Amino acid sequence: MHLIEEHYYTINKSFLKMLGIWPHNKSRFILLQRILITFVTVTYISMQWSIFITAECTMPLFVKTMIRSYPFAIIVMKYFIFMFKSEAIKNMHYQIQQDWKLLRNKLESKIIQQYAHEGQLCTLFIFSFISFILVLVTVIQFLPNILDVILPLDEPRPRRLLVTAEYFIVKTNDKYYYTRVFHELVFLTMCASMIFATATQLLTFAFHSFGMFKIASHRIKYSIEESILHVQKFGKEYTMCKTIMHAVTAHRRAMEFSNIFISCFNAPYCVMAILGIISLSISLYGLIEAATISKSMENLVICFISVIGHLVYIFVASYVGQKIIDYNNDLFKLAYNTSWYLMPVSSQKLILFLMQKTSRDFYFMIGLIFVAKMESSTTLMNAALSYVAVMYSCVQK
């Protein structure tokens, strides 16, 4: 990326490089990185699901296993999507670079920098939150060992993995406990890095779209009005046409970037959205089951964290889509409220063209199924609750 904007994306770039999915990386070891990460994550998830081979498959076991494995499977799928969409992601990086170079004045640079900075703050917040969760999980995993030192009992407290996996070894054999814990923590760290790197990259693209729509709004609100009021009559028509064309260009580039963003992740994220609703339904059912039937505090906490994670992801995706809709609608209102009646006829035709473009609904459509807006988050949650009701009724029978 260009040196001006590169520092806003340093953290995200570092994690994408570490995972081998930075699209500009020409290193020879990128294939080795991908193979190693894929091997660790896929084998661990397979070991989680292999418990159905060694134990009788019951509804409680199914729910317990899926709560601890299904979200990780979706995260790994997201990693594969970024791996195979590297060229499209690279093109979006180039477009961001070009957009920064096409800014016309310091105020526009300040606008795009403000949104890049907001994206950077979100990245730092997500990094801090995920780091806190990893530390918390590590402490909980070693809590029996810590309590045995602080408050020892006659016998050592039972120790088990939080993210269970089938190793096909004798259950009572504690010889490989720390090896299994190390394997678990490496797996969790990789998955946490995946969700952080991919989610913050998508947020980076979203905030850049926000910035470009805001620049288009700025060009309509200030540049056009300034041209109407302060430009001399001689040459006014040329200046007005040029100013409106700059506003149209900014809007077009904002829509182009958003359309590339949508087309790149449309089909795979449609599948992920469906799988995500299934995962949320299982987590909600597990939460109800842990609170009312098994009364297991461990399962209750894990299910609660899983549900919150799903809801936050749905809310953020819906919020980003809603912001895009709002920015496009604001452009239409600004164009409509300009002093168009003071413009030359040729400029009035251009402003009419801009109004026609912005009057059309523009939104993120995921796989021709979901429209990314706040109402959709409620619809998805209602669908998840419906599936929970079906699961609960099947178990009661």
mmCIF file of C-alpha atoms in Angstrom:
data_model
loop_
_atom_site.group_PDB
_atom_site.id
_atom_site.type_symbol
_atom_site.label_atom_id
_atom_site.label_comp_id
_atom_site.label_asym_id
_atom_site.label_seq_id
_atom_site.Cartn_x
_atom_site.Cartn_y
_atom_site.Cartn_z
ATOM 1 C CA MET A 1 0.000 0.000 0.000
ATOM 2 C CA HIS A 2 0.975 3.658 -0.333
ATOM 3 C CA LEU A 3 3.117 5.007 2.496
ATOM 4 C CA ILE A 4 0.515 7.647 3.449
ATOM 5 C CA GLU A 5 -2.133 5.150 4.481
ATOM 6 C CA GLU A 6 -0.034 2.074 5.266
ATOM 7 C CA HIS A 7 0.351 2.728 9.005
ATOM 8 C CA TYR A 8 -3.425 2.517 9.483
ATOM 9 C CA TYR A 9 -3.390 -1.146 8.422
ATOM 10 C CA THR A 10 -0.151 -2.385 10.010
ATOM 11 C CA ILE A 11 -1.707 -4.706 12.613
ATOM 12 C CA ASN A 12 -4.091 -6.318 10.155
ATOM 13 C CA LYS A 13 -1.316 -6.697 7.583
ATOM 14 C CA SER A 14 0.954 -8.403 10.142
ATOM 15 C CA PHE A 15 -1.654 -11.010 11.058
ATOM 16 C CA LEU A 16 -2.559 -11.701 7.431
ATOM 17 C CA LYS A 17 1.145 -12.248 6.708
ATOM 18 C CA MET A 18 1.510 -14.500 9.737
ATOM 19 C CA LEU A 19 -1.381 -16.662 8.489
ATOM 20 C CA GLY A 20 -0.077 -16.759 4.925
ATOM 21 C CA ILE A 21 -3.066 -14.931 3.399
ATOM 22 C CA TRP A 22 -1.554 -11.495 2.764
ATOM 23 C CA PRO A 23 -2.226 -11.238 -1.002
ATOM 24 C CA HIS A 24 0.935 -9.215 -1.755
ATOM 25 C CA ASN A 25 3.238 -11.713 -0.055
ATOM 26 C CA LYS A 26 5.723 -13.321 -2.477
ATOM 27 C CA SER A 27 7.559 -15.373 0.141
ATOM 28 C CA ARG A 28 8.548 -18.961 -0.658
ATOM 29 C CA PHE A 29 7.273 -20.095 2.727
ATOM 30 C CA ILE A 30 3.674 -19.003 2.168
ATOM 31 C CA LEU A 31 2.648 -22.488 0.981
ATOM 32 C CA LEU A 32 4.328 -24.062 4.011
ATOM 33 C CA GLN A 33 2.484 -21.631 6.294
ATOM 34 C CA ARG A 34 -0.866 -22.520 4.765
ATOM 35 C CA ILE A 35 -0.224 -26.271 4.909
ATOM 36 C CA LEU A 36 0.857 -26.124 8.554
ATOM 37 C CA ILE A 37 -2.095 -23.968 9.655
ATOM 38 C CA THR A 38 -4.565 -26.072 7.674
ATOM 39 C CA PHE A 39 -3.143 -29.299 9.112
ATOM 40 C CA VAL A 40 -3.354 -28.116 12.737
ATOM 41 C CA THR A 41 -6.869 -26.678 12.502
ATOM 42 C CA VAL A 42 -8.520 -29.299 10.301
ATOM 43 C CA THR A 43 -7.057 -32.240 12.228
ATOM 44 C CA TYR A 44 -8.152 -30.780 15.567
ATOM 45 C CA ILE A 45 -11.723 -30.244 14.348
ATOM 46 C CA SER A 46 -11.709 -33.783 12.921
ATOM 47 C CA MET A 47 -10.569 -35.087 16.302
ATOM 48 C CA GLN A 48 -13.435 -33.222 17.939
ATOM 49 C CA TRP A 49 -15.954 -34.862 15.614
ATOM 50 C CA SER A 50 -14.344 -38.302 15.923
ATOM 51 C CA ILE A 51 -15.883 -38.599 19.388
ATOM 52 C CA PHE A 52 -19.033 -39.770 17.601
ATOM 53 C CA ILE A 53 -17.051 -42.864 16.563
ATOM 54 C CA THR A 54 -15.962 -43.830 20.071
ATOM 55 C CA ALA A 55 -19.116 -42.846 21.986
ATOM 56 C CA GLU A 56 -22.844 -43.279 21.560
ATOM 57 C CA CYS A 57 -24.276 -40.310 19.693
ATOM 58 C CA THR A 58 -26.887 -38.710 21.944
ATOM 59 C CA MET A 59 -28.461 -35.266 21.713
ATOM 60 C CA PRO A 60 -26.521 -33.846 24.713
ATOM 61 C CA LEU A 61 -23.235 -35.176 23.297
ATOM 62 C CA PHE A 62 -24.064 -33.819 19.839
ATOM 63 C CA VAL A 63 -24.888 -30.353 21.190
ATOM 64 C CA LYS A 64 -21.857 -30.270 23.487
ATOM 65 C CA THR A 65 -19.492 -31.287 20.674
ATOM 66 C CA MET A 66 -20.973 -28.954 18.084
ATOM 67 C CA ILE A 67 -20.882 -25.945 20.403
ATOM 68 C CA ARG A 68 -17.150 -26.506 20.853
ATOM 69 C CA SER A 69 -16.372 -27.299 17.209
ATOM 70 C CA TYR A 70 -18.911 -25.747 14.819
ATOM 71 C CA PRO A 71 -17.808 -22.095 15.275
ATOM 72 C CA PHE A 72 -14.190 -23.123 14.728
ATOM 73 C CA ALA A 73 -15.153 -24.936 11.524
ATOM 74 C CA ILE A 74 -16.788 -21.727 10.255
ATOM 75 C CA ILE A 75 -13.671 -19.720 11.173
ATOM 76 C CA VAL A 76 -11.460 -22.148 9.234
ATOM 77 C CA MET A 77 -13.841 -21.885 6.264
ATOM 78 C CA LYS A 78 -13.393 -18.120 6.397
ATOM 79 C CA TYR A 79 -9.632 -18.621 6.316
ATOM 80 C CA PHE A 80 -9.980 -20.754 3.167
ATOM 81 C CA ILE A 81 -12.177 -18.077 1.558
ATOM 82 C CA PHE A 82 -9.455 -15.469 2.065
ATOM 83 C CA MET A 83 -6.879 -17.922 0.759
ATOM 84 C CA PHE A 84 -8.728 -18.517 -2.513
ATOM 85 C CA LYS A 85 -9.888 -14.894 -2.930
ATOM 86 C CA SER A 86 -6.404 -13.407 -2.646
ATOM 87 C CA GLU A 87 -6.462 -11.828 -6.119
ATOM 88 C CA ALA A 88 -9.773 -10.063 -5.469
ATOM 89 C CA ILE A 89 -8.506 -8.815 -2.098
ATOM 90 C CA LYS A 90 -5.318 -7.578 -3.777
ATOM 91 C CA ASN A 91 -7.416 -5.631 -6.308
ATOM 92 C CA MET A 92 -9.346 -3.989 -3.463
ATOM 93 C CA HIS A 93 -6.060 -2.964 -1.849
ATOM 94 C CA TYR A 94 -4.975 -1.371 -5.127
ATOM 95 C CA GLN A 95 -8.281 0.482 -5.382
ATOM 96 C CA ILE A 96 -7.845 1.821 -1.833
ATOM 97 C CA GLN A 97 -4.402 3.048 -2.863
ATOM 98 C CA GLN A 98 -5.796 4.749 -5.973
ATOM 99 C CA ASP A 99 -8.632 6.356 -4.008
ATOM 100 C CA TRP A 100 -6.120 7.915 -1.612
ATOM 101 C CA LYS A 101 -4.164 9.327 -4.558
ATOM 102 C CA LEU A 102 -7.288 10.862 -6.170
ATOM 103 C CA LEU A 103 -8.223 13.011 -3.171
ATOM 104 C CA ARG A 104 -8.490 16.651 -4.243
ATOM 105 C CA ASN A 105 -7.704 18.625 -1.076
ATOM 106 C CA LYS A 106 -6.663 18.402 2.561
ATOM 107 C CA LEU A 107 -10.241 18.244 3.819
ATOM 108 C CA GLU A 108 -10.949 15.129 1.749
ATOM 109 C CA SER A 109 -7.687 13.617 2.989
ATOM 110 C CA LYS A 110 -8.790 14.377 6.532
ATOM 111 C CA ILE A 111 -12.127 12.608 5.932
ATOM 112 C CA ILE A 112 -10.571 9.409 4.576
ATOM 113 C CA GLN A 113 -7.916 9.464 7.315
ATOM 114 C CA GLN A 114 -10.624 9.836 9.949
ATOM 115 C CA TYR A 115 -12.410 6.700 8.732
ATOM 116 C CA ALA A 116 -9.118 4.814 8.399
ATOM 117 C CA HIS A 117 -8.313 5.835 11.976
ATOM 118 C CA GLU A 118 -11.726 4.610 13.160
ATOM 119 C CA GLY A 119 -11.025 1.293 11.461
ATOM 120 C CA GLN A 120 -7.645 1.205 13.206
ATOM 121 C CA LEU A 121 -9.312 1.826 16.591
ATOM 122 C CA CYS A 122 -11.770 -1.011 15.930
ATOM 123 C CA THR A 123 -8.827 -3.243 15.034
ATOM 124 C CA LEU A 124 -7.062 -2.379 18.303
ATOM 125 C CA PHE A 125 -10.234 -2.971 20.305
ATOM 126 C CA ILE A 126 -10.857 -6.364 18.681
ATOM 127 C CA PHE A 127 -7.205 -7.320 19.206
ATOM 128 C CA SER A 128 -7.415 -6.386 22.904
ATOM 129 C CA PHE A 129 -10.697 -8.247 23.353
ATOM 130 C CA ILE A 130 -9.501 -11.444 21.649
ATOM 131 C CA SER A 131 -6.232 -11.318 23.600
ATOM 132 C CA PHE A 132 -8.215 -10.995 26.837
ATOM 133 C CA ILE A 133 -10.395 -13.981 25.878
ATOM 134 C CA LEU A 134 -7.312 -16.094 25.098
ATOM 135 C CA VAL A 135 -5.712 -15.211 28.437
ATOM 136 C CA LEU A 136 -8.991 -15.952 30.234
ATOM 137 C CA VAL A 137 -9.325 -19.337 28.499
ATOM 138 C CA THR A 138 -5.726 -20.189 29.419
ATOM 139 C CA VAL A 139 -6.348 -19.291 33.072
ATOM 140 C CA ILE A 140 -9.555 -21.355 33.155
ATOM 141 C CA GLN A 141 -7.749 -24.291 31.533
ATOM 142 C CA PHE A 142 -5.060 -24.259 34.221
ATOM 143 C CA LEU A 143 -7.436 -23.293 37.048
ATOM 144 C CA PRO A 144 -7.371 -26.786 38.661
ATOM 145 C CA ASN A 145 -3.559 -26.652 38.746
ATOM 146 C CA ILE A 146 -3.624 -23.149 40.232
ATOM 147 C CA LEU A 147 -6.173 -24.135 42.885
ATOM 148 C CA ASP A 148 -4.175 -27.255 43.749
ATOM 149 C CA VAL A 149 -1.274 -24.961 44.649
ATOM 150 C CA ILE A 150 -3.303 -22.276 46.447
ATOM 151 C CA LEU A 151 -5.982 -24.460 48.077
ATOM 152 C CA PRO A 152 -4.750 -28.066 47.929
ATOM 153 C CA LEU A 153 -7.142 -30.967 48.524
ATOM 154 C CA ASP A 154 -6.479 -34.570 49.513
ATOM 155 C CA GLU A 155 -6.604 -35.500 45.827
ATOM 156 C CA PRO A 156 -5.729 -33.374 42.782
ATOM 157 C CA ARG A 157 -8.687 -31.700 41.145
ATOM 158 C CA PRO A 158 -9.917 -33.267 37.870
ATOM 159 C CA ARG A 159 -8.393 -31.771 34.740
ATOM 160 C CA ARG A 160 -9.854 -31.832 31.245
ATOM 161 C CA LEU A 161 -9.703 -29.886 28.012
ATOM 162 C CA LEU A 162 -12.149 -27.018 27.527
ATOM 163 C CA VAL A 163 -12.251 -27.725 23.786
ATOM 164 C CA THR A 164 -12.614 -31.482 23.908
ATOM 165 C CA ALA A 165 -10.996 -33.704 21.281
ATOM 166 C CA GLU A 166 -10.703 -37.476 20.856
ATOM 167 C CA TYR A 167 -7.070 -38.607 21.009
ATOM 168 C CA PHE A 168 -7.866 -42.366 21.090
ATOM 169 C CA ILE A 169 -5.799 -42.916 24.234
ATOM 170 C CA VAL A 170 -6.778 -44.338 27.607
ATOM 171 C CA LYS A 171 -8.960 -41.813 29.419
ATOM 172 C CA THR A 172 -7.310 -42.349 32.782
ATOM 173 C CA ASN A 173 -3.832 -41.792 31.360
ATOM 174 C CA ASP A 174 -2.740 -38.301 32.418
ATOM 175 C CA LYS A 175 0.713 -38.637 30.913
ATOM 176 C CA TYR A 176 -0.082 -36.578 27.813
ATOM 177 C CA TYR A 177 -2.283 -33.973 29.506
ATOM 178 C CA TYR A 178 0.076 -31.027 28.989
ATOM 179 C CA THR A 179 0.758 -32.095 25.416
ATOM 180 C CA ARG A 180 -2.978 -32.057 24.735
ATOM 181 C CA VAL A 181 -3.337 -28.670 26.449
ATOM 182 C CA PHE A 182 -0.523 -27.273 24.309
ATOM 183 C CA HIS A 183 -2.228 -28.646 21.189
ATOM 184 C CA GLU A 184 -5.511 -27.080 22.286
ATOM 185 C CA LEU A 185 -3.974 -23.659 22.976
ATOM 186 C CA VAL A 186 -2.116 -23.635 19.647
ATOM 187 C CA PHE A 187 -5.395 -24.457 17.891
ATOM 188 C CA LEU A 188 -7.280 -21.721 19.775
ATOM 189 C CA THR A 189 -4.556 -19.169 19.049
ATOM 190 C CA MET A 190 -4.647 -19.990 15.340
ATOM 191 C CA CYS A 191 -8.443 -19.703 15.212
ATOM 192 C CA ALA A 192 -8.355 -16.442 17.175
ATOM 193 C CA SER A 193 -5.761 -15.073 14.729
ATOM 194 C CA MET A 194 -7.933 -16.164 11.790
ATOM 195 C CA ILE A 195 -11.088 -14.476 13.056
ATOM 196 C CA PHE A 196 -9.135 -11.346 13.984
ATOM 197 C CA ALA A 197 -7.271 -11.044 10.665
ATOM 198 C CA THR A 198 -10.271 -11.748 8.429
ATOM 199 C CA ALA A 199 -12.803 -9.706 10.420
ATOM 200 C CA THR A 200 -10.562 -6.639 10.669
ATOM 201 C CA GLN A 201 -9.743 -6.856 6.956
ATOM 202 C CA LEU A 202 -13.455 -6.760 6.157
ATOM 203 C CA LEU A 203 -13.895 -3.838 8.561
ATOM 204 C CA THR A 204 -11.033 -2.048 6.798
ATOM 205 C CA PHE A 205 -12.868 -2.389 3.492
ATOM 206 C CA ALA A 206 -16.136 -1.264 5.096
ATOM 207 C CA PHE A 207 -14.612 1.868 6.647
ATOM 208 C CA HIS A 208 -12.979 2.761 3.341
ATOM 209 C CA SER A 209 -16.416 2.537 1.686
ATOM 210 C CA PHE A 210 -17.806 4.809 4.406
ATOM 211 C CA GLY A 211 -15.031 7.305 3.737
ATOM 212 C CA MET A 212 -15.625 7.373 -0.021
ATOM 213 C CA PHE A 213 -19.372 7.907 0.419
ATOM 214 C CA LYS A 214 -18.605 10.692 2.900
ATOM 215 C CA ILE A 215 -16.246 12.354 0.412
ATOM 216 C CA ALA A 216 -18.986 12.226 -2.238
ATOM 217 C CA SER A 217 -21.335 13.872 0.289
ATOM 218 C CA HIS A 218 -18.718 16.531 1.035
ATOM 219 C CA ARG A 219 -18.292 17.336 -2.649
ATOM 220 C CA ILE A 220 -22.048 17.751 -3.043
ATOM 221 C CA LYS A 221 -22.655 19.691 0.158
ATOM 222 C CA TYR A 222 -19.742 22.137 0.052
ATOM 223 C CA SER A 223 -18.053 22.156 -3.332
ATOM 224 C CA ILE A 224 -21.238 22.565 -5.386
ATOM 225 C CA GLU A 225 -22.736 25.206 -3.081
ATOM 226 C CA GLU A 226 -19.430 27.086 -3.029
ATOM 227 C CA SER A 227 -19.317 27.070 -6.819
ATOM 228 C CA ILE A 228 -22.878 28.404 -6.992
ATOM 229 C CA LEU A 229 -22.296 31.257 -4.557
ATOM 230 C CA HIS A 230 -18.713 32.363 -5.174
ATOM 231 C CA VAL A 231 -17.770 31.575 -8.776
ATOM 232 C CA GLN A 232 -18.086 34.482 -11.187
ATOM 233 C CA LYS A 233 -20.684 34.275 -13.934
ATOM 234 C CA PHE A 234 -17.981 33.985 -16.561
ATOM 235 C CA GLY A 235 -16.841 30.359 -16.523
ATOM 236 C CA LYS A 236 -19.491 29.388 -13.964
ATOM 237 C CA GLU A 237 -21.055 26.722 -16.176
ATOM 238 C CA TYR A 238 -17.714 24.978 -16.734
ATOM 239 C CA THR A 239 -16.831 25.136 -13.037
ATOM 240 C CA MET A 240 -20.247 23.812 -11.989
ATOM 241 C CA CYS A 241 -20.104 20.896 -14.437
ATOM 242 C CA LYS A 242 -16.597 20.015 -13.287
ATOM 243 C CA THR A 243 -17.601 20.146 -9.614
ATOM 244 C CA ILE A 244 -20.626 17.903 -10.134
ATOM 245 C CA MET A 245 -18.510 15.487 -12.161
ATOM 246 C CA HIS A 246 -16.084 15.212 -9.236
ATOM 247 C CA ALA A 247 -19.020 14.373 -6.944
ATOM 248 C CA VAL A 248 -20.287 11.773 -9.425
ATOM 249 C CA THR A 249 -16.782 10.275 -9.665
ATOM 250 C CA ALA A 250 -16.504 9.938 -5.882
ATOM 251 C CA HIS A 251 -19.931 8.279 -5.696
ATOM 252 C CA ARG A 252 -19.094 5.962 -8.590
ATOM 253 C CA ARG A 253 -15.814 4.859 -7.006
ATOM 254 C CA ALA A 254 -17.548 4.273 -3.667
ATOM 255 C CA MET A 255 -20.163 2.085 -5.368
ATOM 256 C CA GLU A 256 -17.541 0.273 -7.461
ATOM 257 C CA PHE A 257 -15.500 -0.575 -4.389
ATOM 258 C CA SER A 258 -18.602 -1.764 -2.537
ATOM 259 C CA ASN A 259 -19.700 -3.859 -5.525
ATOM 260 C CA ILE A 260 -16.265 -5.503 -5.761
ATOM 261 C CA PHE A 261 -16.495 -6.180 -2.035
ATOM 262 C CA ILE A 262 -19.936 -7.778 -2.439
ATOM 263 C CA SER A 263 -19.069 -9.847 -5.527
ATOM 264 C CA CYS A 264 -15.876 -11.147 -3.899
ATOM 265 C CA PHE A 265 -17.558 -12.547 -0.779
ATOM 266 C CA ASN A 266 -21.145 -13.011 -1.982
ATOM 267 C CA ALA A 267 -21.454 -16.749 -2.601
ATOM 268 C CA PRO A 268 -19.142 -18.070 0.154
ATOM 269 C CA TYR A 269 -20.649 -15.776 2.767
ATOM 270 C CA CYS A 270 -24.133 -16.910 1.815
ATOM 271 C CA VAL A 271 -23.106 -20.436 2.843
ATOM 272 C CA MET A 272 -21.399 -19.088 5.952
ATOM 273 C CA ALA A 273 -24.505 -17.114 6.938
ATOM 274 C CA ILE A 274 -26.638 -20.270 6.806
ATOM 275 C CA LEU A 275 -24.046 -22.250 8.771
ATOM 276 C CA GLY A 276 -23.775 -19.375 11.233
ATOM 277 C CA ILE A 277 -27.516 -19.462 11.945
ATOM 278 C CA ILE A 278 -27.321 -23.221 12.525
ATOM 279 C CA SER A 279 -24.367 -22.678 14.858
ATOM 280 C CA LEU A 280 -26.246 -19.933 16.745
ATOM 281 C CA SER A 281 -29.274 -22.220 17.092
ATOM 282 C CA ILE A 282 -27.151 -25.015 18.563
ATOM 283 C CA SER A 283 -25.482 -22.581 20.978
ATOM 284 C CA LEU A 284 -28.854 -21.178 22.081
ATOM 285 C CA TYR A 285 -30.191 -24.677 22.647
ATOM 286 C CA GLY A 286 -27.048 -25.566 24.612
ATOM 287 C CA LEU A 287 -27.500 -22.424 26.728
ATOM 288 C CA ILE A 288 -31.099 -23.345 27.575
ATOM 289 C CA GLU A 289 -30.146 -26.961 28.258
ATOM 290 C CA ALA A 290 -27.244 -25.963 30.527
ATOM 291 C CA ALA A 291 -29.426 -23.511 32.464
ATOM 292 C CA THR A 292 -32.516 -25.704 32.905
ATOM 293 C CA ILE A 293 -31.594 -29.393 32.597
ATOM 294 C CA SER A 294 -27.927 -30.230 33.173
ATOM 295 C CA LYS A 295 -27.246 -27.088 35.269
ATOM 296 C CA SER A 296 -23.595 -27.266 34.223
ATOM 297 C CA MET A 297 -21.794 -23.985 34.927
ATOM 298 C CA GLU A 298 -18.980 -24.842 32.490
ATOM 299 C CA ASN A 299 -21.394 -25.517 29.629
ATOM 300 C CA LEU A 300 -23.424 -22.438 30.577
ATOM 301 C CA VAL A 301 -20.387 -20.147 30.335
ATOM 302 C CA ILE A 302 -19.156 -21.680 27.066
ATOM 303 C CA CYS A 303 -22.619 -21.483 25.473
ATOM 304 C CA PHE A 304 -23.090 -17.909 26.679
ATOM 305 C CA ILE A 305 -19.758 -16.812 25.168
ATOM 306 C CA SER A 306 -20.633 -18.605 21.917
ATOM 307 C CA VAL A 307 -24.071 -16.949 21.702
ATOM 308 C CA ILE A 308 -22.633 -13.490 22.422
ATOM 309 C CA GLY A 309 -19.963 -14.006 19.755
ATOM 310 C CA HIS A 310 -22.568 -14.976 17.154
ATOM 311 C CA LEU A 311 -24.843 -12.039 18.035
ATOM 312 C CA VAL A 312 -21.994 -9.518 17.912
ATOM 313 C CA TYR A 313 -20.927 -10.783 14.483
ATOM 314 C CA ILE A 314 -24.505 -10.577 13.152
ATOM 315 C CA PHE A 315 -24.963 -7.093 14.605
ATOM 316 C CA VAL A 316 -21.700 -5.741 13.158
ATOM 317 C CA ALA A 317 -22.444 -7.177 9.689
ATOM 318 C CA SER A 318 -25.961 -5.701 9.767
ATOM 319 C CA TYR A 319 -24.664 -2.359 11.054
ATOM 320 C CA VAL A 320 -22.109 -2.083 8.236
ATOM 321 C CA GLY A 321 -24.786 -2.836 5.642
ATOM 322 C CA GLN A 322 -27.155 -0.304 7.226
ATOM 323 C CA LYS A 323 -24.466 2.398 7.184
ATOM 324 C CA ILE A 324 -23.922 1.868 3.450
ATOM 325 C CA ILE A 325 -27.672 2.251 2.850
ATOM 326 C CA ASP A 326 -27.782 5.406 4.994
ATOM 327 C CA TYR A 327 -24.797 7.000 3.256
ATOM 328 C CA ASN A 328 -26.324 6.400 -0.173
ATOM 329 C CA ASN A 329 -29.664 7.848 0.962
ATOM 330 C CA ASP A 330 -27.898 10.887 2.421
ATOM 331 C CA LEU A 331 -26.306 11.541 -0.965
ATOM 332 C CA PHE A 332 -29.737 11.708 -2.587
ATOM 333 C CA LYS A 333 -31.008 14.126 0.081
ATOM 334 C CA LEU A 334 -27.962 16.369 -0.302
ATOM 335 C CA ALA A 335 -28.288 16.426 -4.098
ATOM 336 C CA TYR A 336 -32.001 17.197 -3.785
ATOM 337 C CA ASN A 337 -31.395 20.056 -1.327
ATOM 338 C CA THR A 338 -28.733 21.829 -3.393
ATOM 339 C CA SER A 339 -29.558 25.184 -4.931
ATOM 340 C CA TRP A 340 -30.075 23.513 -8.286
ATOM 341 C CA TYR A 341 -32.397 26.303 -9.443
ATOM 342 C CA LEU A 342 -29.398 28.685 -9.479
ATOM 343 C CA MET A 343 -27.354 26.395 -11.714
ATOM 344 C CA PRO A 344 -27.001 26.622 -15.480
ATOM 345 C CA VAL A 345 -29.223 24.212 -17.432
ATOM 346 C CA SER A 346 -26.351 21.867 -18.292
ATOM 347 C CA SER A 347 -25.429 21.609 -14.599
ATOM 348 C CA GLN A 348 -29.056 20.944 -13.681
ATOM 349 C CA LYS A 349 -29.013 17.957 -16.028
ATOM 350 C CA LEU A 350 -25.900 16.617 -14.312
ATOM 351 C CA ILE A 351 -27.376 17.057 -10.836
ATOM 352 C CA LEU A 352 -30.504 15.261 -12.068
ATOM 353 C CA PHE A 353 -28.295 12.391 -13.240
ATOM 354 C CA LEU A 354 -26.665 12.255 -9.800
ATOM 355 C CA MET A 355 -30.084 12.230 -8.111
ATOM 356 C CA GLN A 356 -31.224 9.366 -10.334
ATOM 357 C CA LYS A 357 -28.132 7.350 -9.410
ATOM 358 C CA THR A 358 -28.484 7.960 -5.669
ATOM 359 C CA SER A 359 -32.264 7.449 -5.603
ATOM 360 C CA ARG A 360 -31.811 3.742 -6.326
ATOM 361 C CA ASP A 361 -31.520 1.487 -3.318
ATOM 362 C CA PHE A 362 -27.943 0.386 -2.762
ATOM 363 C CA TYR A 363 -27.228 -2.349 -0.245
ATOM 364 C CA PHE A 364 -25.104 -5.391 0.482
ATOM 365 C CA MET A 365 -26.892 -8.503 -0.770
ATOM 366 C CA ILE A 366 -25.505 -11.811 0.482
ATOM 367 C CA GLY A 367 -26.184 -14.624 -1.968
ATOM 368 C CA LEU A 368 -29.518 -13.155 -3.137
ATOM 369 C CA ILE A 369 -30.917 -14.228 0.250
ATOM 370 C CA PHE A 370 -29.918 -11.758 2.970
ATOM 371 C CA VAL A 371 -29.874 -7.981 2.748
ATOM 372 C CA ALA A 372 -27.338 -6.562 5.183
ATOM 373 C CA LYS A 373 -29.362 -4.106 7.294
ATOM 374 C CA MET A 374 -30.513 -3.860 10.888
ATOM 375 C CA GLU A 375 -33.898 -5.475 10.199
ATOM 376 C CA SER A 376 -32.111 -8.536 8.833
ATOM 377 C CA SER A 377 -30.368 -9.156 12.159
ATOM 378 C CA THR A 378 -33.783 -9.484 13.820
ATOM 379 C CA THR A 379 -34.928 -11.845 11.064
ATOM 380 C CA LEU A 380 -31.860 -14.049 11.491
ATOM 381 C CA MET A 381 -32.296 -14.159 15.264
ATOM 382 C CA ASN A 382 -35.958 -15.119 14.873
ATOM 383 C CA ALA A 383 -34.936 -17.909 12.495
ATOM 384 C CA ALA A 384 -32.386 -19.178 15.023
ATOM 385 C CA LEU A 385 -34.992 -19.146 17.814
ATOM 386 C CA SER A 386 -37.384 -21.090 15.581
ATOM 387 C CA TYR A 387 -34.753 -23.787 15.041
ATOM 388 C CA VAL A 388 -34.138 -23.898 18.803
ATOM 389 C CA ALA A 389 -37.847 -24.475 19.391
ATOM 390 C CA VAL A 390 -37.831 -27.327 16.871
ATOM 391 C CA MET A 391 -34.767 -28.921 18.504
ATOM 392 C CA TYR A 392 -36.267 -28.582 21.981
ATOM 393 C CA SER A 393 -39.574 -30.129 20.908
ATOM 394 C CA CYS A 394 -37.762 -33.053 19.237
ATOM 395 C CA VAL A 395 -35.802 -33.756 22.420
ATOM 396 C CA GLN A 396 -38.936 -33.592 24.584
ATOM 397 C CA LYS A 397 -40.582 -36.260 22.425
#
